[in-house]
Tab-separated table of C-alpha atoms in Angstrom:
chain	number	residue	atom	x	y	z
F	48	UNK	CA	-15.131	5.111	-10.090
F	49	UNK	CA	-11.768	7.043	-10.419
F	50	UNK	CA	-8.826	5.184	-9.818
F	51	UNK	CA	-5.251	5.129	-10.289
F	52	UNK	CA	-3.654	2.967	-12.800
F	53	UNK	CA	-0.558	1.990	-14.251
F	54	UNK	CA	0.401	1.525	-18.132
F	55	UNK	CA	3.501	-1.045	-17.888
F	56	UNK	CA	2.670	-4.256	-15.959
F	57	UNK	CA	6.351	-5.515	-16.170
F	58	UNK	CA	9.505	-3.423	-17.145
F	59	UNK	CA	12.857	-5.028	-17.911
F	60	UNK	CA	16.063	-3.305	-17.605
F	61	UNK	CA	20.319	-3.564	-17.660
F	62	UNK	CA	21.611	-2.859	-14.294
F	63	UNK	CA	23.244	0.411	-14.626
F	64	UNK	CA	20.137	1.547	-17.231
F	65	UNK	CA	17.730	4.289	-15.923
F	66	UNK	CA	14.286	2.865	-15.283
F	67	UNK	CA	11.141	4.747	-15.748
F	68	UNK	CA	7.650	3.464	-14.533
F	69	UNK	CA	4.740	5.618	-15.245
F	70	UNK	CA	1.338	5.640	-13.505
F	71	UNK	CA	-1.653	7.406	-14.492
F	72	UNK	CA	-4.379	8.618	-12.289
F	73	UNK	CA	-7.930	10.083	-13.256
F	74	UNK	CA	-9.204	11.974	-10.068
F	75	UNK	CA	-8.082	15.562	-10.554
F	76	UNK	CA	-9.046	16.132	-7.161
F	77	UNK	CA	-5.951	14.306	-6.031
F	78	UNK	CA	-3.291	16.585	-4.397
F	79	UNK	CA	-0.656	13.792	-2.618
F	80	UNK	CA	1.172	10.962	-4.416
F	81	UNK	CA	3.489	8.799	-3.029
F	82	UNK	CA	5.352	5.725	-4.740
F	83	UNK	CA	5.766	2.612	-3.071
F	84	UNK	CA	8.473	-0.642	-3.179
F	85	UNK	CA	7.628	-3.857	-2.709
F	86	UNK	CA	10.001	-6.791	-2.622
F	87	UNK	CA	8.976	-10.052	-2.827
F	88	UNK	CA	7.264	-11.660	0.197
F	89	UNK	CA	7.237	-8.025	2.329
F	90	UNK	CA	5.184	-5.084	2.504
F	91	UNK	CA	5.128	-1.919	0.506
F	92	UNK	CA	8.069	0.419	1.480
F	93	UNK	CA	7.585	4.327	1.222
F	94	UNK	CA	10.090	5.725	-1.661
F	95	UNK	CA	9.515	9.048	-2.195
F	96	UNK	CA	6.208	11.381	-2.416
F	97	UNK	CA	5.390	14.641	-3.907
F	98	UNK	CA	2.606	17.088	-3.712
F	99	UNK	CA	0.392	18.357	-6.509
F	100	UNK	CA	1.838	21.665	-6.372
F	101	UNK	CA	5.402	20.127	-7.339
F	102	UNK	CA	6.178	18.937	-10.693
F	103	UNK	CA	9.071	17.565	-9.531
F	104	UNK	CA	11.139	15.749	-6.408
F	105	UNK	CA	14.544	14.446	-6.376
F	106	UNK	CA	15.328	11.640	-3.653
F	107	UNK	CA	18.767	9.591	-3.675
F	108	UNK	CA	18.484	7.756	-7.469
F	109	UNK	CA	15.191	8.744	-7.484
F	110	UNK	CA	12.873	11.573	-9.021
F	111	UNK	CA	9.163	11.460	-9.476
F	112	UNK	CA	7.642	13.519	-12.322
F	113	UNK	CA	3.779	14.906	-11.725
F	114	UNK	CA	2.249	16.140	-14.634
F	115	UNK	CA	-1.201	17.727	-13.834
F	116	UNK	CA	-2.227	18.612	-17.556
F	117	UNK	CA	-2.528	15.011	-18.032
F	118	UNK	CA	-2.667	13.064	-14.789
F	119	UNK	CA	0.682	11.426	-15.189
F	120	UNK	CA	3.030	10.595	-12.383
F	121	UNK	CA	6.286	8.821	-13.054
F	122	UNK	CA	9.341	7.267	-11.012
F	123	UNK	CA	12.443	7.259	-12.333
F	124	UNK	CA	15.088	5.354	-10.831
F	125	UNK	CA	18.964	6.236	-12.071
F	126	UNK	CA	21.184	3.173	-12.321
F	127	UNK	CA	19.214	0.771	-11.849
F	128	UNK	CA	20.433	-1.723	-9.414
F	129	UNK	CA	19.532	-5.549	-9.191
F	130	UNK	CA	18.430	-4.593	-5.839
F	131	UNK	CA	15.855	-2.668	-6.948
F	132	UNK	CA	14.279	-5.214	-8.894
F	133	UNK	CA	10.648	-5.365	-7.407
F	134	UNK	CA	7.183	-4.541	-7.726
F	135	UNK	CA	6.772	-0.515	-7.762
F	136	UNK	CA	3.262	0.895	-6.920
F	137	UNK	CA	1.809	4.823	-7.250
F	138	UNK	CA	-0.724	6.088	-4.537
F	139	UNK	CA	-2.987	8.833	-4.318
F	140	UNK	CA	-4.633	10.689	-1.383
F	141	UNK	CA	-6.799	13.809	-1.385
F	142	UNK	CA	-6.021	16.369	1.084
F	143	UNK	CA	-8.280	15.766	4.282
F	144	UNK	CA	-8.770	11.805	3.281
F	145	UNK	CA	-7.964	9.404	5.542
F	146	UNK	CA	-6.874	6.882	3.190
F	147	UNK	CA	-4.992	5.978	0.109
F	148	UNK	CA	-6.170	4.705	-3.747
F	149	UNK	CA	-3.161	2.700	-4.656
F	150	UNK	CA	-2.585	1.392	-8.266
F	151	UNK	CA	-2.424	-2.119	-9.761
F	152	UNK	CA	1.906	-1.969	-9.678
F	153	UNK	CA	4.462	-2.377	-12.398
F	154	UNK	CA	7.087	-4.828	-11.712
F	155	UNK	CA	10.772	-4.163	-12.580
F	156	UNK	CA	13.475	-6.822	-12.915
F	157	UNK	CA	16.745	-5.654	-13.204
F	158	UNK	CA	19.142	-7.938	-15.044
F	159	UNK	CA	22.938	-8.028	-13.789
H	146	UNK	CA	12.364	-1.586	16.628
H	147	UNK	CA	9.356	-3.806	15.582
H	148	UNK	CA	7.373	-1.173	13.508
H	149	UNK	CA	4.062	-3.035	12.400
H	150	UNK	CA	3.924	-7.044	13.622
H	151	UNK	CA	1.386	-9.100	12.092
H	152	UNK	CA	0.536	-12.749	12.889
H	153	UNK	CA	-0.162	-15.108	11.595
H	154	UNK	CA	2.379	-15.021	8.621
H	155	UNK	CA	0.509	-18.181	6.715
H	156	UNK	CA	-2.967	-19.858	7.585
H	157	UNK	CA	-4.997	-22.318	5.860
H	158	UNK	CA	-8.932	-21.959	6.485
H	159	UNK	CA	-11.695	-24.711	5.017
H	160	UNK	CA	-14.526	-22.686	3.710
H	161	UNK	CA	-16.863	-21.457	6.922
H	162	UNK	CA	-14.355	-21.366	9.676
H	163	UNK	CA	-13.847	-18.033	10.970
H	164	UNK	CA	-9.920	-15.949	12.419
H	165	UNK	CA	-8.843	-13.246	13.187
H	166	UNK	CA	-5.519	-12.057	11.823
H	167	UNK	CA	-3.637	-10.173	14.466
H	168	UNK	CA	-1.536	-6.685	13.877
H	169	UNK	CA	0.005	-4.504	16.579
H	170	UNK	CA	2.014	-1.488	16.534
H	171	UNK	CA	4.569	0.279	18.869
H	172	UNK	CA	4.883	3.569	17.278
H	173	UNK	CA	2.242	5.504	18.772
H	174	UNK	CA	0.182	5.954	15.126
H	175	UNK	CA	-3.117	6.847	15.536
H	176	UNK	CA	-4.498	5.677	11.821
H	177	UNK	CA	-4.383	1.953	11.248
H	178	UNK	CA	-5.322	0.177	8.038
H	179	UNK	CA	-6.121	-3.083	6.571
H	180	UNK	CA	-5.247	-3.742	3.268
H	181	UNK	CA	-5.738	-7.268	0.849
H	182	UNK	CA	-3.940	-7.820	-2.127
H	183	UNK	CA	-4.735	-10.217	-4.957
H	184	UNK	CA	-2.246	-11.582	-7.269
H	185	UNK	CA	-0.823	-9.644	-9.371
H	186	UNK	CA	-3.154	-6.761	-8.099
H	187	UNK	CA	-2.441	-3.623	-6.023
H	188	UNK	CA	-3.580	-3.018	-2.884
H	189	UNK	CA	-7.527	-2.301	-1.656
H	190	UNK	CA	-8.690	-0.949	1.676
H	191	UNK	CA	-10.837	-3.574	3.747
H	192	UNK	CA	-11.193	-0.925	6.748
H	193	UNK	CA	-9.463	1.477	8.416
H	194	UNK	CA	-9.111	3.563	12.080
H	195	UNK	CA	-7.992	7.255	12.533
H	196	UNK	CA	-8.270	6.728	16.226
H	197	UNK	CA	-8.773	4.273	19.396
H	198	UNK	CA	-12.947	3.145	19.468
H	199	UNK	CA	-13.060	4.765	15.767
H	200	UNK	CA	-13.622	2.160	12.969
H	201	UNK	CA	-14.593	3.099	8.705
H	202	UNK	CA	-14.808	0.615	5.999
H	203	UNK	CA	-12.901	0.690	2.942
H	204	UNK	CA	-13.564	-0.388	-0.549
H	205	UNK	CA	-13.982	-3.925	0.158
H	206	UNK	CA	-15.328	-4.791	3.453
H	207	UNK	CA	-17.845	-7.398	3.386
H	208	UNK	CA	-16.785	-10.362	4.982
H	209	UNK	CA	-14.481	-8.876	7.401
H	210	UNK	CA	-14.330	-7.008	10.638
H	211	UNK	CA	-12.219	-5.180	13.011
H	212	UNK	CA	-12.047	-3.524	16.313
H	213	UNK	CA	-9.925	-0.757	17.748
H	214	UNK	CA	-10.021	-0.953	21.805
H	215	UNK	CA	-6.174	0.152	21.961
H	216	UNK	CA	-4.193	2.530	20.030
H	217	UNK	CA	-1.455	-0.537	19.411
H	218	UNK	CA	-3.762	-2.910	18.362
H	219	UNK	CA	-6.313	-3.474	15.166
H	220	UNK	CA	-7.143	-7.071	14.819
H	221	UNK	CA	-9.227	-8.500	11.442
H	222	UNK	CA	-11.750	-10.529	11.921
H	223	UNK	CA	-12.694	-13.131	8.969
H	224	UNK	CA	-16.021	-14.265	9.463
H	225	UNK	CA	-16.926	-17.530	7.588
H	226	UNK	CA	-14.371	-17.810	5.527
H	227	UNK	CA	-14.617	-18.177	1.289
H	228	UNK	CA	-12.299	-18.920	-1.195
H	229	UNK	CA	-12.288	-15.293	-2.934
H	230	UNK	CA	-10.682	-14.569	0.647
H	231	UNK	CA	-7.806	-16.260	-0.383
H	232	UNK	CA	-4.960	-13.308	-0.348
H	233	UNK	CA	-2.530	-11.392	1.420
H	234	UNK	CA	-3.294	-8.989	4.089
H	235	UNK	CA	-1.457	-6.141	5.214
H	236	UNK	CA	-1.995	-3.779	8.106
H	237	UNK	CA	-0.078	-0.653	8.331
H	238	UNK	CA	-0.359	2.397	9.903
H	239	UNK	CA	0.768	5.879	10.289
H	240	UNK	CA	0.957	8.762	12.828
H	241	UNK	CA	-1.511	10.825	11.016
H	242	UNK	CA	-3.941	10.932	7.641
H	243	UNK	CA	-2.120	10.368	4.660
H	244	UNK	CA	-1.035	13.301	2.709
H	245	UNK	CA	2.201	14.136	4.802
H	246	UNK	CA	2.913	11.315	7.208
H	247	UNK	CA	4.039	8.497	5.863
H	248	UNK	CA	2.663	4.469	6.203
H	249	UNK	CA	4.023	1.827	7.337
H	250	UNK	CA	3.517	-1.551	6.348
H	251	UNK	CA	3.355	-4.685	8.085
H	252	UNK	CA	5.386	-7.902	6.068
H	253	UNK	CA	1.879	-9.216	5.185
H	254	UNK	CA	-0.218	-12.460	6.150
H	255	UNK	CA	-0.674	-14.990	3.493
H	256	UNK	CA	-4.514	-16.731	3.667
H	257	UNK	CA	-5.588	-19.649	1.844
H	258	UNK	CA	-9.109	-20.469	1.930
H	259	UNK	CA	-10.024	-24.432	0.543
């Protein structure tokens, strides 16, 4: 079936570098994507979201990329911080769903 | 302000015994959601509940079960328990479907099943 995925399992980075995690998704019928945050022993925390007729959304450090032509979302995170070190997650939802497809995560360690 | 509460935070089953993992929530959502996740793995929908007395299953609900009598409350219900149980669960919830309000997650319940 469709799914979302992600193309970096584990992405190491200087604190102070910007990070980039990507995410690709395959149901074109997908109009809502929303990246999630989750530290280690917690539950997923909302970051930021964006809608399929944006191509972009700024949030504080952060800005998610949606490109439609080829089913590419990414979150980039400016100055990376060891307290964003954690395991970052892209979810989908179709308008009038009740529920969300969430990806397999890429986990970012942020060295000091 | 408590959010989403889950309990238990860590059980150990033996293989057959049956619980019920608890999860409450004070901020008047109507969806609820149960969620596993595997090591390493993201996270799959066991079931779900847009409403009090309303109940769907997700991707993966064999083996489980839930209920939905209150608006606060969506308890899981593990019914003879098996080792590919073994994971975390997470219930979370939110006021509304998806694509505008946001979910909240619970801090998770870690199951062993031996």
């Amino acid at each position: 079936g469709e799914n979302v995925g992600l193309h970096l399992p584990t992405l190491s980075v200087q604190e102070g570098d910007n990070s980039i995690i990507n995410c690709a998704y395959s149901n074109s019928a997908s109009d809502y994507f929303i990246w999630y945050k989750q530290e280690s022993g917690k539950g997923p925390q909302f970051i930021i979201d964006i809608r399929s007729n944006m191509d972009k959304r700024q949030g504080q450090r952060v800005t998610v990329l949606l490109n439609k032509t080829v089913k590419h979302l990414s979150l980039q995170i400016a100055a990376t911080q060891p307290g964003d070190s954690a395991v970052y997650f892209c979810a989908e939802n179709i308008k009038g769903y009740s529920t969300l497809t969430f990806g397999k995560g890429t986990m970012l360690l942020v060295s000091p | 302000n408590a959010g989403v509460t889950q309990t238990p935070k860590f059980r150990i089953l033996k293989i057959g015994q049956s619980m019920t993992l608890q999860c409450t929530q004070d901020m008047n959502h109507n969806y609820m959601y149960w969620y596993r996740q595997d090591p390493g793995m993201g996270l799959k929908l066991i079931y779900y509940s847009v409403g009090a007395g309303i109940t769907d299953k997700g991707e993966v609900p064999n083996g489980y079960n839930v209920s939905r009598s209150t608006t606060e409350d969506f308890p899981l219900r593990l019914e003879l328990a098996a080792p590919s149980q073994t994971s975390v669960y997470f219930c979370a919830s939110s006021y509304g479907d998806p694509s505008g309000n946001t979910i909240y997650f619970g801090e998770g319940s870690w199951l062993t099943v031996v």
